């Protein structure tokens, strides 16, 4: 057996995806670092950038050693640092925090699909780095008063078991709001997280809509902002039914600038990644929500997000912005030859 076996299709796929994600984040960090007016935030982002630069180099070396073409990903052509600030009031760290959350999920999935020891180690290291910087961003935002905590709750003083199947109820159209059981803390956690991530996504896509070059891209982002608002509204109403406090992070708003710091290609890819993350989050929320009206709402959100993401994919293909992942051998075509 060779010392390092050839990488498998799964390993090539997740390395390719990681290259796309990290080069996109690095381009965005270049802009945010340039515009940062807080030294602590600037240091966090600079440290993240330097770490990712090392791992993009490691992935590039693996591709070279395997004889695989280096992906295009995102380059200096996708960012313009010499434009006015598109976001203000701590959005940079709020955004990096959400990106780290997405990365934690991706690295956990990726490590389950790789076999070669050096690639396993690569994703283990990326996971540890991502967790550390996610925490740095969280603590920074709490310190600055920019991150809302989830609602507090009275501590349970006894263990209870579900006694009736109406614990799952909530879909009956004749059921009054007050007749539904109160949300449990697991359901609150996923709804709160959904509101929090959609608020950051709304702020991001509002800025994208302001500065997009192509009119069809601008319309797409505007539609995405309305979708995020509708999801936030639905989730907030679920909280209000039980008189639960709605999270309201302070800051992170888009400025009045209409000059694009990022290419339409990069902003479309970033939005696509957020859609995938949102569908995954809603799927997990559905799995752990025991009230059937919540599961139905999450399923409706996923349908709307999927249709929106599909519309975005068509725009990317039309404009030649969707880089194609490495393909398996086309056996039928080879046989026909």
mmCIF file of C-alpha atoms in Angstrom:
data_model
loop_
_atom_site.group_PDB
_atom_site.id
_atom_site.type_symbol
_atom_site.label_atom_id
_atom_site.label_comp_id
_atom_site.label_asym_id
_atom_site.label_seq_id
_atom_site.Cartn_x
_atom_site.Cartn_y
_atom_site.Cartn_z
ATOM 1 C CA UNK A 1 0.000 0.000 0.000
ATOM 2 C CA UNK A 2 1.305 3.487 -0.772
ATOM 3 C CA UNK A 3 2.158 5.720 2.200
ATOM 4 C CA UNK A 4 -0.648 8.081 1.182
ATOM 5 C CA UNK A 5 -3.434 6.486 -0.832
ATOM 6 C CA UNK A 6 -5.049 8.526 -3.600
ATOM 7 C CA UNK A 7 -7.865 10.710 -2.283
ATOM 8 C CA UNK A 8 -11.375 9.376 -2.749
ATOM 9 C CA UNK A 9 -14.270 11.078 -4.531
ATOM 10 C CA UNK A 10 -15.752 12.110 -1.150
ATOM 11 C CA UNK A 11 -12.453 13.633 -0.037
ATOM 12 C CA UNK A 12 -12.057 15.527 -3.317
ATOM 13 C CA UNK A 13 -15.636 16.792 -3.019
ATOM 14 C CA UNK A 14 -15.412 18.130 0.540
ATOM 15 C CA UNK A 15 -11.972 19.659 -0.059
ATOM 16 C CA UNK A 16 -13.338 21.401 -3.160
ATOM 17 C CA UNK A 17 -16.324 22.715 -1.182
ATOM 18 C CA UNK A 18 -14.074 23.884 1.669
ATOM 19 C CA UNK A 19 -11.839 25.725 -0.824
ATOM 20 C CA UNK A 20 -14.870 27.572 -2.203
ATOM 21 C CA UNK A 21 -16.123 28.504 1.264
ATOM 22 C CA UNK A 22 -12.769 29.626 2.676
ATOM 23 C CA UNK A 23 -11.760 31.717 -0.342
ATOM 24 C CA UNK A 24 -15.161 33.443 -0.224
ATOM 25 C CA UNK A 25 -14.797 34.198 3.492
ATOM 26 C CA UNK A 26 -11.240 35.468 2.995
ATOM 27 C CA UNK A 27 -12.337 37.964 0.332
ATOM 28 C CA UNK A 28 -15.080 39.264 2.613
ATOM 29 C CA UNK A 29 -12.681 39.459 5.554
ATOM 30 C CA UNK A 30 -10.263 41.531 3.472
ATOM 31 C CA UNK A 31 -12.957 44.160 3.093
ATOM 32 C CA UNK A 32 -14.204 44.006 6.693
ATOM 33 C CA UNK A 33 -10.636 44.239 8.069
ATOM 34 C CA UNK A 34 -9.955 47.284 5.885
ATOM 35 C CA UNK A 35 -13.119 49.014 7.147
ATOM 36 C CA UNK A 36 -12.943 47.944 10.806
ATOM 37 C CA UNK A 37 -13.002 50.841 13.279
ATOM 38 C CA UNK A 38 -12.645 48.675 16.398
ATOM 39 C CA UNK A 39 -9.174 47.250 17.087
ATOM 40 C CA UNK A 40 -10.421 44.153 18.915
ATOM 41 C CA UNK A 41 -12.792 43.274 16.069
ATOM 42 C CA UNK A 42 -10.006 43.898 13.566
ATOM 43 C CA UNK A 43 -7.660 41.544 15.431
ATOM 44 C CA UNK A 44 -10.269 38.750 15.570
ATOM 45 C CA UNK A 45 -10.874 39.011 11.816
ATOM 46 C CA UNK A 46 -7.161 39.298 10.984
ATOM 47 C CA UNK A 47 -6.378 36.178 13.025
ATOM 48 C CA UNK A 48 -9.192 34.265 11.290
ATOM 49 C CA UNK A 49 -7.890 35.405 7.900
ATOM 50 C CA UNK A 50 -4.324 34.289 8.654
ATOM 51 C CA UNK A 51 -5.499 30.860 9.857
ATOM 52 C CA UNK A 52 -7.601 30.329 6.719
ATOM 53 C CA UNK A 53 -4.760 31.429 4.461
ATOM 54 C CA UNK A 54 -2.687 28.538 5.822
ATOM 55 C CA UNK A 55 -5.443 25.963 5.245
ATOM 56 C CA UNK A 56 -6.301 27.175 1.753
ATOM 57 C CA UNK A 57 -2.591 26.617 1.036
ATOM 58 C CA UNK A 58 -2.766 23.093 2.488
ATOM 59 C CA UNK A 59 -5.810 22.228 0.359
ATOM 60 C CA UNK A 60 -4.085 23.669 -2.716
ATOM 61 C CA UNK A 61 -1.045 21.463 -2.058
ATOM 62 C CA UNK A 62 -3.250 18.360 -1.780
ATOM 63 C CA UNK A 63 -4.876 19.181 -5.131
ATOM 64 C CA UNK A 64 -1.443 19.685 -6.719
ATOM 65 C CA UNK A 65 -0.014 16.446 -5.312
ATOM 66 C CA UNK A 66 -3.053 14.525 -6.611
ATOM 67 C CA UNK A 67 -2.862 16.104 -10.067
ATOM 68 C CA UNK A 68 -6.246 17.813 -9.611
ATOM 69 C CA UNK A 69 -6.941 21.237 -11.094
ATOM 70 C CA UNK A 70 -7.020 24.078 -8.544
ATOM 71 C CA UNK A 71 -10.562 25.519 -8.275
ATOM 72 C CA UNK A 72 -11.124 29.164 -9.134
ATOM 73 C CA UNK A 73 -13.078 29.880 -5.951
ATOM 74 C CA UNK A 74 -13.007 33.591 -5.143
ATOM 75 C CA UNK A 75 -10.127 35.909 -5.997
ATOM 76 C CA UNK A 76 -9.083 39.550 -5.703
ATOM 77 C CA UNK A 77 -11.472 40.278 -8.573
ATOM 78 C CA UNK A 78 -14.412 39.537 -6.243
ATOM 79 C CA UNK A 79 -13.635 42.232 -3.677
ATOM 80 C CA UNK A 80 -13.077 46.000 -3.721
ATOM 81 C CA UNK A 81 -11.704 47.329 -0.444
ATOM 82 C CA UNK A 82 -11.637 50.951 -1.604
ATOM 83 C CA UNK A 83 -15.365 51.638 -1.299
ATOM 84 C CA UNK A 84 -17.472 53.113 1.539
ATOM 85 C CA UNK A 85 -18.655 50.957 4.432
ATOM 86 C CA UNK A 86 -21.698 48.875 3.506
ATOM 87 C CA UNK A 87 -22.400 47.821 7.111
ATOM 88 C CA UNK A 88 -21.996 49.435 10.499
ATOM 89 C CA UNK A 89 -22.364 48.866 14.247
ATOM 90 C CA UNK A 90 -20.642 45.511 14.654
ATOM 91 C CA UNK A 91 -22.116 43.730 11.646
ATOM 92 C CA UNK A 92 -18.661 42.440 10.682
ATOM 93 C CA UNK A 93 -18.326 40.302 13.830
ATOM 94 C CA UNK A 94 -22.019 39.311 13.776
ATOM 95 C CA UNK A 95 -21.499 38.096 10.223
ATOM 96 C CA UNK A 96 -18.227 36.289 10.982
ATOM 97 C CA UNK A 97 -19.930 34.587 13.955
ATOM 98 C CA UNK A 98 -22.705 33.250 11.709
ATOM 99 C CA UNK A 99 -20.147 32.096 9.139
ATOM 100 C CA UNK A 100 -18.272 30.242 11.890
ATOM 101 C CA UNK A 101 -21.520 28.570 12.919
ATOM 102 C CA UNK A 102 -22.030 27.376 9.334
ATOM 103 C CA UNK A 103 -18.408 26.219 9.166
ATOM 104 C CA UNK A 104 -18.720 24.205 12.387
ATOM 105 C CA UNK A 105 -21.588 22.250 10.864
ATOM 106 C CA UNK A 106 -19.777 21.740 7.560
ATOM 107 C CA UNK A 107 -16.537 20.564 9.182
ATOM 108 C CA UNK A 108 -18.442 18.091 11.368
ATOM 109 C CA UNK A 109 -20.125 16.640 8.270
ATOM 110 C CA UNK A 110 -16.896 16.659 6.268
ATOM 111 C CA UNK A 111 -14.871 14.780 8.873
ATOM 112 C CA UNK A 112 -17.384 11.924 8.563
ATOM 113 C CA UNK A 113 -16.715 11.666 4.823
ATOM 114 C CA UNK A 114 -12.915 11.531 4.760
ATOM 115 C CA UNK A 115 -10.571 8.613 5.392
ATOM 116 C CA UNK A 116 -6.968 9.623 4.745
ATOM 117 C CA UNK A 117 -5.287 10.586 7.990
ATOM 118 C CA UNK A 118 -3.823 13.900 6.818
ATOM 119 C CA UNK A 119 -7.257 15.057 5.601
ATOM 120 C CA UNK A 120 -8.940 13.886 8.816
ATOM 121 C CA UNK A 121 -6.378 15.922 10.780
ATOM 122 C CA UNK A 122 -6.984 18.936 8.507
ATOM 123 C CA UNK A 123 -10.704 18.963 9.303
ATOM 124 C CA UNK A 124 -10.109 18.290 13.001
ATOM 125 C CA UNK A 125 -7.842 21.335 13.130
ATOM 126 C CA UNK A 126 -10.325 23.464 11.171
ATOM 127 C CA UNK A 127 -13.083 22.402 13.578
ATOM 128 C CA UNK A 128 -11.026 23.457 16.614
ATOM 129 C CA UNK A 129 -10.087 26.800 15.005
ATOM 130 C CA UNK A 130 -13.686 27.484 14.011
ATOM 131 C CA UNK A 131 -15.014 26.723 17.492
ATOM 132 C CA UNK A 132 -12.416 29.010 19.081
ATOM 133 C CA UNK A 133 -13.231 31.966 16.833
ATOM 134 C CA UNK A 134 -16.976 31.403 17.131
ATOM 135 C CA UNK A 135 -16.553 31.800 20.880
ATOM 136 C CA UNK A 136 -14.339 34.891 20.408
ATOM 137 C CA UNK A 137 -17.038 36.510 18.268
ATOM 138 C CA UNK A 138 -19.784 35.574 20.740
ATOM 139 C CA UNK A 139 -17.917 37.019 23.722
ATOM 140 C CA UNK A 140 -17.045 40.181 21.776
ATOM 141 C CA UNK A 141 -20.707 40.785 20.864
ATOM 142 C CA UNK A 142 -21.898 40.110 24.436
ATOM 143 C CA UNK A 143 -19.256 42.493 25.771
ATOM 144 C CA UNK A 144 -20.439 45.185 23.331
ATOM 145 C CA UNK A 145 -24.109 44.567 24.133
ATOM 146 C CA UNK A 146 -24.872 43.559 20.540
ATOM 147 C CA UNK A 147 -26.032 39.987 21.124
ATOM 148 C CA UNK A 148 -29.412 39.158 22.615
ATOM 149 C CA UNK A 149 -29.514 36.096 24.880
ATOM 150 C CA UNK A 150 -32.308 33.562 24.676
ATOM 151 C CA UNK A 151 -35.120 33.935 27.260
ATOM 152 C CA UNK A 152 -34.487 32.866 30.835
ATOM 153 C CA UNK A 153 -36.716 30.204 32.393
ATOM 154 C CA UNK A 154 -37.694 29.028 35.875
ATOM 155 C CA UNK A 155 -35.629 25.971 36.812
ATOM 156 C CA UNK A 156 -37.584 22.673 36.977
ATOM 157 C CA UNK A 157 -37.935 21.203 40.469
ATOM 158 C CA UNK A 158 -39.334 17.784 39.464
ATOM 159 C CA UNK A 159 -39.139 15.314 36.589
ATOM 160 C CA UNK A 160 -42.267 15.043 34.444
ATOM 161 C CA UNK A 161 -43.322 12.530 31.753
ATOM 162 C CA UNK A 162 -45.733 13.198 28.887
ATOM 163 C CA UNK A 163 -49.077 11.618 29.802
ATOM 164 C CA UNK A 164 -51.330 12.479 26.854
ATOM 165 C CA UNK A 165 -50.899 12.581 23.076
ATOM 166 C CA UNK A 166 -52.307 16.117 22.936
ATOM 167 C CA UNK A 167 -48.775 17.143 23.977
ATOM 168 C CA UNK A 168 -48.080 16.861 20.228
ATOM 169 C CA UNK A 169 -51.169 18.844 19.211
ATOM 170 C CA UNK A 170 -51.274 22.263 17.627
ATOM 171 C CA UNK A 171 -52.495 21.750 14.069
ATOM 172 C CA UNK A 172 -56.239 21.727 14.727
ATOM 173 C CA UNK A 173 -57.598 24.924 13.101
ATOM 174 C CA UNK A 174 -60.313 25.130 15.767
ATOM 175 C CA UNK A 175 -57.798 25.058 18.600
ATOM 176 C CA UNK A 176 -57.485 28.408 20.343
ATOM 177 C CA UNK A 177 -54.024 29.859 20.839
ATOM 178 C CA UNK A 178 -54.341 29.547 24.596
ATOM 179 C CA UNK A 179 -55.263 25.841 24.310
ATOM 180 C CA UNK A 180 -51.914 24.852 22.766
ATOM 181 C CA UNK A 181 -49.389 23.667 25.279
ATOM 182 C CA UNK A 182 -46.602 26.090 26.163
ATOM 183 C CA UNK A 183 -43.369 25.746 24.205
ATOM 184 C CA UNK A 184 -40.727 23.598 25.850
ATOM 185 C CA UNK A 185 -37.156 24.853 26.212
ATOM 186 C CA UNK A 186 -35.847 22.757 23.293
ATOM 187 C CA UNK A 187 -38.424 24.288 20.957
ATOM 188 C CA UNK A 188 -37.617 27.757 22.281
ATOM 189 C CA UNK A 189 -33.914 27.173 21.587
ATOM 190 C CA UNK A 190 -34.482 26.333 17.906
ATOM 191 C CA UNK A 191 -37.017 29.120 17.335
ATOM 192 C CA UNK A 192 -34.732 31.651 19.025
ATOM 193 C CA UNK A 193 -31.796 30.500 16.915
ATOM 194 C CA UNK A 194 -33.924 30.767 13.776
ATOM 195 C CA UNK A 195 -34.888 34.362 14.562
ATOM 196 C CA UNK A 196 -31.301 35.308 15.429
ATOM 197 C CA UNK A 197 -29.767 33.858 12.245
ATOM 198 C CA UNK A 198 -32.517 35.271 10.007
ATOM 199 C CA UNK A 199 -32.023 38.757 11.479
ATOM 200 C CA UNK A 200 -28.320 38.641 10.569
ATOM 201 C CA UNK A 201 -29.199 37.197 7.158
ATOM 202 C CA UNK A 202 -31.733 40.002 6.620
ATOM 203 C CA UNK A 203 -29.125 42.654 7.423
ATOM 204 C CA UNK A 204 -26.641 41.000 5.067
ATOM 205 C CA UNK A 205 -29.009 40.634 2.134
ATOM 206 C CA UNK A 206 -30.365 44.176 2.566
ATOM 207 C CA UNK A 207 -26.834 45.459 1.995
ATOM 208 C CA UNK A 208 -26.413 43.127 -0.977
ATOM 209 C CA UNK A 209 -29.658 44.424 -2.523
ATOM 210 C CA UNK A 210 -28.448 48.027 -2.207
ATOM 211 C CA UNK A 211 -25.222 47.480 -4.105
ATOM 212 C CA UNK A 212 -25.808 44.627 -6.589
ATOM 213 C CA UNK A 213 -24.806 45.495 -10.160
ATOM 214 C CA UNK A 214 -27.292 43.452 -12.179
ATOM 215 C CA UNK A 215 -30.984 44.288 -11.877
ATOM 216 C CA UNK A 216 -32.026 40.600 -11.716
ATOM 217 C CA UNK A 217 -29.582 40.067 -8.841
ATOM 218 C CA UNK A 218 -30.883 43.166 -7.055
ATOM 219 C CA UNK A 219 -34.466 41.856 -7.394
ATOM 220 C CA UNK A 220 -33.355 38.444 -6.144
ATOM 221 C CA UNK A 221 -31.812 39.935 -2.995
ATOM 222 C CA UNK A 222 -34.861 42.137 -2.394
ATOM 223 C CA UNK A 223 -37.049 39.033 -2.599
ATOM 224 C CA UNK A 224 -34.730 37.287 -0.130
ATOM 225 C CA UNK A 225 -35.065 40.152 2.336
ATOM 226 C CA UNK A 226 -38.862 39.819 2.215
ATOM 227 C CA UNK A 227 -38.582 36.054 2.761
ATOM 228 C CA UNK A 228 -36.351 36.590 5.814
ATOM 229 C CA UNK A 229 -38.827 39.142 7.203
ATOM 230 C CA UNK A 230 -41.725 36.703 6.811
ATOM 231 C CA UNK A 231 -39.818 33.936 8.628
ATOM 232 C CA UNK A 232 -38.827 36.297 11.462
ATOM 233 C CA UNK A 233 -42.460 37.447 11.743
ATOM 234 C CA UNK A 234 -43.851 33.872 11.893
ATOM 235 C CA UNK A 235 -41.309 32.754 14.492
ATOM 236 C CA UNK A 236 -41.797 35.898 16.576
ATOM 237 C CA UNK A 237 -45.574 35.368 16.629
ATOM 238 C CA UNK A 238 -45.007 31.858 18.003
ATOM 239 C CA UNK A 239 -43.058 33.412 20.886
ATOM 240 C CA UNK A 240 -45.664 36.097 21.478
ATOM 241 C CA UNK A 241 -48.404 33.458 21.807
ATOM 242 C CA UNK A 242 -46.609 32.297 24.962
ATOM 243 C CA UNK A 243 -45.554 35.823 26.047
ATOM 244 C CA UNK A 244 -41.911 34.976 25.393
ATOM 245 C CA UNK A 245 -39.449 37.786 24.763
ATOM 246 C CA UNK A 246 -38.422 38.227 21.110
ATOM 247 C CA UNK A 247 -34.664 38.644 20.499
ATOM 248 C CA UNK A 248 -33.697 42.071 19.211
ATOM 249 C CA UNK A 249 -29.964 42.416 18.578
ATOM 250 C CA UNK A 250 -28.749 46.001 18.536
ATOM 251 C CA UNK A 251 -26.573 47.123 15.648
ATOM 252 C CA UNK A 252 -25.399 45.393 12.521
ATOM 253 C CA UNK A 253 -27.373 47.570 10.144
ATOM 254 C CA UNK A 254 -26.621 48.352 6.503
ATOM 255 C CA UNK A 255 -25.457 51.893 5.729
ATOM 256 C CA UNK A 256 -26.791 54.025 2.847
ATOM 257 C CA UNK A 257 -23.911 53.047 0.566
ATOM 258 C CA UNK A 258 -24.801 51.655 -2.879
ATOM 259 C CA UNK A 259 -21.221 50.980 -4.011
ATOM 260 C CA UNK A 260 -20.522 47.219 -4.138
ATOM 261 C CA UNK A 261 -17.551 45.908 -2.125
ATOM 262 C CA UNK A 262 -18.169 42.399 -3.486
ATOM 263 C CA UNK A 263 -18.896 40.946 -6.904
ATOM 264 C CA UNK A 264 -22.425 39.788 -7.712
ATOM 265 C CA UNK A 265 -20.935 36.296 -8.053
ATOM 266 C CA UNK A 266 -19.598 36.335 -4.486
ATOM 267 C CA UNK A 267 -22.815 37.771 -3.005
ATOM 268 C CA UNK A 268 -24.922 35.173 -4.831
ATOM 269 C CA UNK A 269 -22.708 32.318 -3.586
ATOM 270 C CA UNK A 270 -22.822 33.677 -0.019
ATOM 271 C CA UNK A 271 -26.628 33.853 -0.160
ATOM 272 C CA UNK A 272 -26.772 30.307 -1.543
ATOM 273 C CA UNK A 273 -24.648 29.073 1.364
ATOM 274 C CA UNK A 274 -26.921 30.831 3.868
ATOM 275 C CA UNK A 275 -29.971 29.197 2.234
ATOM 276 C CA UNK A 276 -28.398 25.741 2.643
ATOM 277 C CA UNK A 277 -27.608 26.524 6.281
ATOM 278 C CA UNK A 278 -31.157 27.758 6.882
ATOM 279 C CA UNK A 279 -32.722 24.617 5.375
ATOM 280 C CA UNK A 280 -30.484 22.455 7.549
ATOM 281 C CA UNK A 281 -31.377 24.444 10.673
ATOM 282 C CA UNK A 282 -35.101 24.161 9.959
ATOM 283 C CA UNK A 283 -34.747 20.420 9.354
ATOM 284 C CA UNK A 284 -33.098 19.943 12.766
ATOM 285 C CA UNK A 285 -35.714 22.198 14.378
ATOM 286 C CA UNK A 286 -38.449 20.061 12.832
ATOM 287 C CA UNK A 287 -36.872 16.865 14.164
ATOM 288 C CA UNK A 288 -36.765 18.167 17.741
ATOM 289 C CA UNK A 289 -40.114 20.020 17.832
ATOM 290 C CA UNK A 290 -42.822 17.854 19.386
ATOM 291 C CA UNK A 291 -45.703 20.254 18.718
ATOM 292 C CA UNK A 292 -46.934 19.394 15.231
ATOM 293 C CA UNK A 293 -47.802 22.982 14.258
ATOM 294 C CA UNK A 294 -44.119 23.902 14.660
ATOM 295 C CA UNK A 295 -43.037 21.023 12.419
ATOM 296 C CA UNK A 296 -45.527 22.178 9.773
ATOM 297 C CA UNK A 297 -44.219 25.754 9.924
ATOM 298 C CA UNK A 298 -40.618 24.600 9.572
ATOM 299 C CA UNK A 299 -41.570 22.437 6.585
ATOM 300 C CA UNK A 300 -43.202 25.475 4.941
ATOM 301 C CA UNK A 301 -40.082 27.565 5.602
ATOM 302 C CA UNK A 302 -37.885 24.875 4.005
ATOM 303 C CA UNK A 303 -40.088 24.769 0.904
ATOM 304 C CA UNK A 304 -39.913 28.550 0.479
ATOM 305 C CA UNK A 305 -36.150 28.648 1.078
ATOM 306 C CA UNK A 306 -35.544 25.774 -1.351
ATOM 307 C CA UNK A 307 -37.538 27.508 -4.100
ATOM 308 C CA UNK A 308 -35.664 30.753 -3.448
ATOM 309 C CA UNK A 309 -32.278 28.979 -3.534
ATOM 310 C CA UNK A 310 -33.258 27.227 -6.782
ATOM 311 C CA UNK A 311 -34.076 30.608 -8.334
ATOM 312 C CA UNK A 312 -30.649 31.845 -7.259
ATOM 313 C CA UNK A 313 -28.924 28.808 -8.788
ATOM 314 C CA UNK A 314 -30.556 29.598 -12.142
ATOM 315 C CA UNK A 315 -29.244 33.179 -12.007
ATOM 316 C CA UNK A 316 -25.734 31.932 -11.177
ATOM 317 C CA UNK A 317 -25.756 29.418 -14.049
ATOM 318 C CA UNK A 318 -27.107 32.005 -16.491
ATOM 319 C CA UNK A 319 -24.267 34.405 -15.645
ATOM 320 C CA UNK A 320 -21.510 31.776 -15.546
ATOM 321 C CA UNK A 321 -20.907 32.172 -11.810
ATOM 322 C CA UNK A 322 -21.518 28.587 -10.664
ATOM 323 C CA UNK A 323 -18.254 26.674 -10.628
ATOM 324 C CA UNK A 324 -18.908 22.999 -11.291
ATOM 325 C CA UNK A 325 -17.713 20.513 -8.640
ATOM 326 C CA UNK A 326 -15.441 17.681 -9.843
ATOM 327 C CA UNK A 327 -17.513 15.065 -11.686
ATOM 328 C CA UNK A 328 -17.414 11.278 -11.663
ATOM 329 C CA UNK A 329 -16.415 9.598 -14.921
ATOM 330 C CA UNK A 330 -19.225 9.700 -17.491
ATOM 331 C CA UNK A 331 -19.332 5.958 -18.111
ATOM 332 C CA UNK A 332 -22.244 6.007 -20.560
ATOM 333 C CA UNK A 333 -20.454 8.534 -22.785
ATOM 334 C CA UNK A 334 -17.218 6.528 -22.586
ATOM 335 C CA UNK A 335 -19.017 3.311 -23.577
ATOM 336 C CA UNK A 336 -20.700 5.062 -26.526
ATOM 337 C CA UNK A 337 -17.306 6.307 -27.779
#
